[in-house]
XYZ file of C-alpha atoms in Angstrom:
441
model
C 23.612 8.368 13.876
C 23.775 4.571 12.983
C 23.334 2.599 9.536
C 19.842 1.823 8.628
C 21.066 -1.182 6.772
C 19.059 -4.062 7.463
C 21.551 -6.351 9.659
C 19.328 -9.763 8.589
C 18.919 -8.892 4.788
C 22.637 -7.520 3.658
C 22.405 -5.903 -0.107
C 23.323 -8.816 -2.455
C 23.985 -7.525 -6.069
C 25.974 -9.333 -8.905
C 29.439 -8.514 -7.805
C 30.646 -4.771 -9.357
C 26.837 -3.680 -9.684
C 26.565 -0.009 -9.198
C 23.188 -0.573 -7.346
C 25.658 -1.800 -3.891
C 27.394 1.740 -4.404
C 23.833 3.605 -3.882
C 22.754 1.486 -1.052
C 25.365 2.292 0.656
C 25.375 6.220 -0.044
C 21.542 6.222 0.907
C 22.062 4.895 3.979
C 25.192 7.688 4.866
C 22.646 10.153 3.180
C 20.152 9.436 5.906
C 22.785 9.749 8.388
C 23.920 12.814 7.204
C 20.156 14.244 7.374
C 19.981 12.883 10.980
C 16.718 10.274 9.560
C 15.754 7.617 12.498
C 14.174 4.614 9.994
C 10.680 5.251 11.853
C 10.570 8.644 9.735
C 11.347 7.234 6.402
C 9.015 5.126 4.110
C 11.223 3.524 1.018
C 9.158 2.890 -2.171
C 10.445 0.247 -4.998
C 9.109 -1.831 -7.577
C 10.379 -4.516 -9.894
C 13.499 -5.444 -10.857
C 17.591 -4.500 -8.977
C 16.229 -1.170 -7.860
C 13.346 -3.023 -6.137
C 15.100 -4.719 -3.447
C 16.261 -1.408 -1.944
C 13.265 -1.699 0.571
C 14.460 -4.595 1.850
C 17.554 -3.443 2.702
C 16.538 -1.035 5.161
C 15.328 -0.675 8.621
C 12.433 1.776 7.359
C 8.792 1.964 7.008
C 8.467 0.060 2.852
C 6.206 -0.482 0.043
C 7.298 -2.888 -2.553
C 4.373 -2.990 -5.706
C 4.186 -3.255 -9.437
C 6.264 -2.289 -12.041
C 6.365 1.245 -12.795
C 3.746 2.476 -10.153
C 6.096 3.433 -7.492
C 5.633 6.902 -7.564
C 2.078 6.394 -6.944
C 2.153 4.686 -3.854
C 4.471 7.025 -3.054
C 2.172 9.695 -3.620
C -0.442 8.258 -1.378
C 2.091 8.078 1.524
C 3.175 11.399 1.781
C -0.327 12.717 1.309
C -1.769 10.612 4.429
C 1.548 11.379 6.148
C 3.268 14.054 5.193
C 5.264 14.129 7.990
C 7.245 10.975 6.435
C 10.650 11.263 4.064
C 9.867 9.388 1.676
C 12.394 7.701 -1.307
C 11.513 6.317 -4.177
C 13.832 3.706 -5.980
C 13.309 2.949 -9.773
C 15.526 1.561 -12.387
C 15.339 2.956 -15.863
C 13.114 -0.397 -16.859
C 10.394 1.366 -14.545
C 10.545 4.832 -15.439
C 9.991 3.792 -18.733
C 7.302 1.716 -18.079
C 5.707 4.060 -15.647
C 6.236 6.964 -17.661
C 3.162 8.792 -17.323
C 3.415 8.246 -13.617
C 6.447 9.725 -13.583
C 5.758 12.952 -15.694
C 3.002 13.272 -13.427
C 5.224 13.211 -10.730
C 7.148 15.879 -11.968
C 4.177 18.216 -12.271
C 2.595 17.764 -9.125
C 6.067 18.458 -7.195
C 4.961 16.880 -3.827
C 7.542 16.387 -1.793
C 9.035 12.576 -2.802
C 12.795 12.223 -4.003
C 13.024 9.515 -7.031
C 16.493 7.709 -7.442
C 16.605 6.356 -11.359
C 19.202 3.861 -11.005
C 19.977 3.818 -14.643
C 22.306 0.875 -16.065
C 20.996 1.354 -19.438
C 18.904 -1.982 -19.649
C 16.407 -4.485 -18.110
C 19.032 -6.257 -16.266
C 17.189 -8.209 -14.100
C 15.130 -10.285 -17.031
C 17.833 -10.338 -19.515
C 19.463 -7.891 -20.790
C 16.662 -6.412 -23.039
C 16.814 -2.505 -24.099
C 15.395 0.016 -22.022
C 13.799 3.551 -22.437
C 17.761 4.618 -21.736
C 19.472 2.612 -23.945
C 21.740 3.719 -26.466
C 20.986 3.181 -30.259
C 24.466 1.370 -30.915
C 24.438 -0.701 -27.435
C 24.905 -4.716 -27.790
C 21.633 -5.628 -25.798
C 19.408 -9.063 -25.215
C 16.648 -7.478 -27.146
C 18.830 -7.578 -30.599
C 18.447 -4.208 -33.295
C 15.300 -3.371 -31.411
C 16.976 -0.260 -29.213
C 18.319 0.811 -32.605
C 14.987 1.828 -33.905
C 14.290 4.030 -30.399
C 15.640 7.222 -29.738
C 16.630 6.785 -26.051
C 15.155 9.463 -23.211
C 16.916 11.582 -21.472
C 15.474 11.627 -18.009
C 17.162 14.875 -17.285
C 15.494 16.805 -19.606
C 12.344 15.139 -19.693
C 11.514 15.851 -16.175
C 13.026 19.723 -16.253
C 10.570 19.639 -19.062
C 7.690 18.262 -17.402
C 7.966 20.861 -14.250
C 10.258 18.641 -11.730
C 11.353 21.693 -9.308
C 14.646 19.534 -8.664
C 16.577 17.536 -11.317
C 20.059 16.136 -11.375
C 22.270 13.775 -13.474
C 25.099 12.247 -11.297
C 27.232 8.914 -11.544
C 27.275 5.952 -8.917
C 30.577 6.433 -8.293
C 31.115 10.061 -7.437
C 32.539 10.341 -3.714
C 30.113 13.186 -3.201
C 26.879 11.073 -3.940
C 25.989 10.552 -0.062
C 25.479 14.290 -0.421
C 24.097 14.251 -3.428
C 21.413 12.349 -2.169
C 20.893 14.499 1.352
C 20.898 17.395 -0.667
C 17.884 16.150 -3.314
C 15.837 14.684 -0.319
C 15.963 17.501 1.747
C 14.904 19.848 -0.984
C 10.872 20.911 -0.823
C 9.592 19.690 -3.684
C 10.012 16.681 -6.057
C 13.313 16.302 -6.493
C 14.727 13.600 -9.289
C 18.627 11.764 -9.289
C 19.401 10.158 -12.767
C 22.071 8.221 -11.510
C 24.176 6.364 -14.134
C 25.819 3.019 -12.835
C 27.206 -0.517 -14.140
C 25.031 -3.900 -14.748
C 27.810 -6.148 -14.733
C 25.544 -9.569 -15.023
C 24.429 -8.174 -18.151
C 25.191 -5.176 -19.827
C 28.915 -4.884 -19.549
C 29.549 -7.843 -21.188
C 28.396 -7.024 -24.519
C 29.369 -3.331 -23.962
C 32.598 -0.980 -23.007
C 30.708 1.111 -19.991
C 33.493 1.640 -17.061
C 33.319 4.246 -13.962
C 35.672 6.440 -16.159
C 33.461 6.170 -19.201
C 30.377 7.343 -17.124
C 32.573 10.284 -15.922
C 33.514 11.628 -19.054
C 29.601 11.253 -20.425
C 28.379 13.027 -18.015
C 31.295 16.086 -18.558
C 30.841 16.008 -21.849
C 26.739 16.217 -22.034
C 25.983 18.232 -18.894
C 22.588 18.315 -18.004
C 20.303 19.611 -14.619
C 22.861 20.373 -11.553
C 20.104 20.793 -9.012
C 17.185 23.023 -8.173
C 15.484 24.366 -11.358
C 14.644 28.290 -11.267
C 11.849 27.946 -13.764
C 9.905 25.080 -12.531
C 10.589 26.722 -8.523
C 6.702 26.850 -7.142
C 5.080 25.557 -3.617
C 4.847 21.893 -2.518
C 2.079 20.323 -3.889
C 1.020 18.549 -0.040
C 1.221 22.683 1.523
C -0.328 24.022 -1.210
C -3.234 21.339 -1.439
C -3.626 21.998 2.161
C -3.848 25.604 2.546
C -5.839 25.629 -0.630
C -8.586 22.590 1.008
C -8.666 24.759 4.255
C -9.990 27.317 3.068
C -12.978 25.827 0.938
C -16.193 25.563 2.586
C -17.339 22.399 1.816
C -21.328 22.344 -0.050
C -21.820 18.887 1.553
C -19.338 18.081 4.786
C -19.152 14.712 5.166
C -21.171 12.980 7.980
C -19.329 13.084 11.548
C -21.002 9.625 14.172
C -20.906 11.144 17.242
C -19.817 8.479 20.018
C -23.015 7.328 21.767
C -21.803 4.282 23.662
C -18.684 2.508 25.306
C -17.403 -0.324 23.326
C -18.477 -3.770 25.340
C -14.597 -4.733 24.543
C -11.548 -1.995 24.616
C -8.832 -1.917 22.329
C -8.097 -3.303 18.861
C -10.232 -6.096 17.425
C -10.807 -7.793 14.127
C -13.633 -9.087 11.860
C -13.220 -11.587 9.221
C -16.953 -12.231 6.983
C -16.533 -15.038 5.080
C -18.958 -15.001 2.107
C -20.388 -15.134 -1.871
C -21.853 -12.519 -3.963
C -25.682 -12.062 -2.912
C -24.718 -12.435 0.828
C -24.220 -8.782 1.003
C -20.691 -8.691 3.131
C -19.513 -5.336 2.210
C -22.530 -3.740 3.244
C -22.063 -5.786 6.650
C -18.531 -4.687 6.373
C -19.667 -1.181 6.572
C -22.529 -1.381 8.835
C -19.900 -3.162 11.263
C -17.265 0.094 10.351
C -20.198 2.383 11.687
C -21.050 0.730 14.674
C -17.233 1.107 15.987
C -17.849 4.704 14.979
C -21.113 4.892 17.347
C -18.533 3.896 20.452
C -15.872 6.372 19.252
C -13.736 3.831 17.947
C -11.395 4.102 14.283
C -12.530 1.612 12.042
C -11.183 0.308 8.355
C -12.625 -1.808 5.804
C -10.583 -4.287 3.377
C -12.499 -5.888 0.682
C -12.375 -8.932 -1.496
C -14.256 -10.317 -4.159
C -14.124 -11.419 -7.789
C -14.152 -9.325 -11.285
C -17.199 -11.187 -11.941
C -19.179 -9.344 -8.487
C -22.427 -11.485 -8.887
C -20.624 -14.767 -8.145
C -17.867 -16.136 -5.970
C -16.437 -15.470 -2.823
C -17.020 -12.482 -1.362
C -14.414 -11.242 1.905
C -14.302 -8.714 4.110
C -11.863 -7.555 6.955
C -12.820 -5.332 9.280
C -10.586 -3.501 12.272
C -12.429 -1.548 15.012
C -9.924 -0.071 17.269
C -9.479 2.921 20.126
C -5.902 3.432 18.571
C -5.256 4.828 15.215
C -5.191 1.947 12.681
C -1.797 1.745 10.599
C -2.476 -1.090 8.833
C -5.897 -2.759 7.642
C -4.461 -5.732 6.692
C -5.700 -8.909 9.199
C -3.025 -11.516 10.503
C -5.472 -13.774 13.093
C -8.655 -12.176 13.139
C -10.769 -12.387 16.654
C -13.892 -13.179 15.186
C -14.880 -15.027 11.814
C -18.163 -15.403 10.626
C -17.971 -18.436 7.981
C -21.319 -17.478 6.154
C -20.574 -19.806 2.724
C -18.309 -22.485 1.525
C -16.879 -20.051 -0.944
C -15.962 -17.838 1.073
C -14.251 -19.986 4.053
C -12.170 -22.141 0.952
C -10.747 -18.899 -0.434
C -9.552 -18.814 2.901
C -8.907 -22.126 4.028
C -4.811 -21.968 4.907
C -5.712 -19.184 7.585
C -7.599 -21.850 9.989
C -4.948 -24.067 10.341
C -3.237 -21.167 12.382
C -6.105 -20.355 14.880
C -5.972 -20.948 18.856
C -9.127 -20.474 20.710
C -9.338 -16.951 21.115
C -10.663 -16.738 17.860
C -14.388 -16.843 17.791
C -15.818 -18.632 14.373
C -19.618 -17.848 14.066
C -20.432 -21.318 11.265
C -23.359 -21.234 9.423
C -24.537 -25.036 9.433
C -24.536 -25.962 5.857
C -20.733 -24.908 5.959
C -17.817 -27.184 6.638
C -14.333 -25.298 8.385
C -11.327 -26.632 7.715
C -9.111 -27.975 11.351
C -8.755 -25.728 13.281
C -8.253 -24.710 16.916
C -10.399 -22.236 17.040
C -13.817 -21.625 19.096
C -16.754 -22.420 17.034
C -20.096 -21.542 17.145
C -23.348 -23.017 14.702
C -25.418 -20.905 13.561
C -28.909 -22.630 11.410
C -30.008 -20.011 9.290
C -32.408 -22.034 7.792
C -34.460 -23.071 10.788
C -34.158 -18.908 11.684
C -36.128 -18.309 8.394
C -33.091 -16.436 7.279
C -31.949 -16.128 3.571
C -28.855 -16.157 1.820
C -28.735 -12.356 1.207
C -29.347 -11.371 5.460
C -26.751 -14.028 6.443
C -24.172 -11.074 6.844
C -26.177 -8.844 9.163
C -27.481 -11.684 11.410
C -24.083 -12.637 11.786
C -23.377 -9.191 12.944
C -26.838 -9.532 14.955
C -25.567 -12.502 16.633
C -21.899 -11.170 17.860
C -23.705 -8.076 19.188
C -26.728 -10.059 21.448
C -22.756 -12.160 22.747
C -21.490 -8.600 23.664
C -18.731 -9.314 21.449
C -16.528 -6.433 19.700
C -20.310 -4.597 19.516
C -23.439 -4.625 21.676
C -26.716 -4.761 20.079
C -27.070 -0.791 20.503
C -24.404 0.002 18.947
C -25.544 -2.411 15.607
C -28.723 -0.918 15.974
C -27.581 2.959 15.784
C -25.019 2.157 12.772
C -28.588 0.016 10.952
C -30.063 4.152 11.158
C -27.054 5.261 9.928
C -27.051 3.399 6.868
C -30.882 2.560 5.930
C -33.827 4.510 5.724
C -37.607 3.687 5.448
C -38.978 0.274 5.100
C -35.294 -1.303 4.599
C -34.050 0.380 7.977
C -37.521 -1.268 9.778
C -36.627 -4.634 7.911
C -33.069 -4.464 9.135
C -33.836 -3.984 12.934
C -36.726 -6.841 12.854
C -33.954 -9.242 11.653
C -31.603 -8.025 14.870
C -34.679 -8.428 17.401
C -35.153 -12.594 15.410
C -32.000 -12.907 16.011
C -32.301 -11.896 19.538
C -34.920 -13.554 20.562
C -33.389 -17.263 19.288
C -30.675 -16.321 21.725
C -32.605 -15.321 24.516
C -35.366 -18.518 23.509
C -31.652 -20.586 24.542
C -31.483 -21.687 20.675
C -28.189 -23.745 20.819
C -28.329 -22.787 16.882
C -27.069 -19.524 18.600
C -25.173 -20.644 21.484
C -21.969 -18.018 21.926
């Protein structure tokens, strides 16, 4: 099998870093396992250890410090079918201690590689949760006062099924590493190495020196006996299959065929008040009605009753992968708030994209298709912007038709709101069908 090394982004480390040693011995790991890069999904965070997704021709997630191991945990939960690495240097195992000792009692089925140089290397040289007491670090006495962790024994300790302590430099680590991710389980590799940029200048730590640590203090060699138990992802399944379920969630039978086929995209550009995320959704479950997946990506500010207010919406007949939005197909600029929070994205629009303007709002340049829409002279207010946006798309035949809108409205109201919801679609309608160029597609 060939190198998943990424042939536009090399690994560049400080020359003699120990992190270019377990790039390298990943990537003949994965050969040795037989891994195509479409199977794998590499997880870093901050710091040396967090460039490893780069590096690779894989699925990646690269996020905050310390949290790896959660979005790791997400990933092989959704798709379990995925190998999935996680790459951490001792800085974020430290930091994201409690993520990792949860790690290591859940045991689903991620391998962590600690690449442990025994300081924060990338910001200076500063002690980490590895660092020994008498070590010359950026941080001055401070690592004196700390007793150090072992990650060994702390994660034997906490229930990780697979633990081993191993050196950068072993010829074996390739299979080291082949070995720990195909074991069932969570499976952890402390693996010692050499910061050359900062730590072994102030301190005596060699190849040999690691060597003769780890001979001298021995720790975890591999599977551990006692913490030996089921996959967490097999278990939870076989555990959730058999549960009958007080309140199943709701299943939207397809009713109608979508007025356009394959994957499209929904920008709402609003405020708080304007009600977008409930448009959001009530756009979600009219994809639904037409048999269609759907996804919902929201935005807004801490403060929820003012500022922008964004959502982006994908209905598609293909499974979605990724809800994030590059050039949507349809916008609907609803406030001035909303459309400046995303102002850069216009610049990039061509005329496919369909921008449904309210008239008190000003767009930035664009290329794109625009379309006024007067609110005011509709009698509409601020807070039913959203839906007769929707409203409006749907009487064009565009991404939804007006049945579909209507059967996701029942869906998601009831009573008097449901009957106020449907008389705003018919307005809308009828300004279309009255030739309103307000409401000219």
């Amino acid at each position: 099998m060939d190198s998943l090394l990424n042939k536009n982004r090399p690994p560049v480390f400080c020359p003699g870093c120990s992190h270019d040693r377990v790039t390298q011995s990943l990537d003949k790991a994965f050969q040795l396992l037989g891994l195509p890069g479409h199977r794998i999904a590499i997880v870093s965070d901050i710091g040396c250890s967090g460039l490893f997704d780069t590096f690779f021709d894989t699925h990646a997630l690269h996020g905050l410090h310390g949290r790896a191991l959660t979005y790791a945990a997400g990933i092989k939960l959704s798709r379990p079918e995925l190998t999935v690495v996680v790459t951490m240097g001792d800085g974020g195992q430290g930091i994201g201690g409690a993520h990792l000792l949860a790690a290591c009692r859940r045991n689903l089925n991620l391998t962590l590689l600690v690449l442990n140089n025994f300081n924060f290397g990338m910001t200076g040289g500063q002690f980490s949760a590895t660092t020994p007491p008498d070590a010359r670090v950026g941080s001055g006495f401070l690592n004196r006062l700390e007793k150090p962790l072992d990650i060994g024994q702390l994660c034997v300790a906490a229930g990780a099924a697979y633990v081993r302590r191993c050196s950068s430099y072993q010829k074996d680590l390739p299979q080291v590493i082949a070995e720990a991710i195909g074991y069932e389980g969570f499976a952890v590799l402390d693996i010692w190495g050499i910061c050359p940029g900062r730590y072994t200048r102030a301190n005596p730590l060699t190849p040999r020196v690691i060597e003769e640590t780890l001979a001298n203090q021995p720790g975890p060699a591999g599977e551990v006996a006692a913490n030996r138990r089921q996959e967490y992802g097999a278990q939870y399944r076989e555990t959730a299959s058999k549960l009958s379920l007080p309140n199943p969630p709701a299943v939207v039978a397809k009713q109608f065929d979508p007025p356009q086929p394959g994957c499209h995209s929904v920008l709402l550009l609003g405020n708080a008040g304007q009600r977008i995320l409930t448009a959001g959704e009530i756009l979600c479950l009219a994809g639904l009605t037409a048999g269609l997946q759907a996804s919902q990506k929201n935005e807004y500010n801490i403060t929820v009753l003012r500022g922008p207010s964004i959502s982006e919406l994908i209905i598609s007949e293909e499974t979605i992968e990724f809800a994030g939005i590059g050039r949507p197909d349809v916008i609907l600029a609803l406030s001035q708030e909303g459309v400046d929070r995303r102002g850069p994205l216009f610049a990039g629009l061509t005329p496919e994209t369909l921008v449904l303007q309210a008239s008190d709002v000003t767009l930035p340049p664009s290329g794109a298709t625009v379309s006024l829409i007067d609110f005011k002279s509709l009698g509409i207010k601020a807070d039913n912007r959203a839906l007769a946006g929707l409203a409006a798309l749907a009487k064009m035949n565009r991404i939804i038709s007006t049945d579909m809108l209507r059967a996701a409205l029942t869906l998601r109201f009831r009573n008097a709101v449901l009957t106020s919801a449907l008389e705003l679609v018919e307005k809308v309608g009828r300004g279309q069908e009255a030739n309103d160029p307000t409401l000219a597609p």
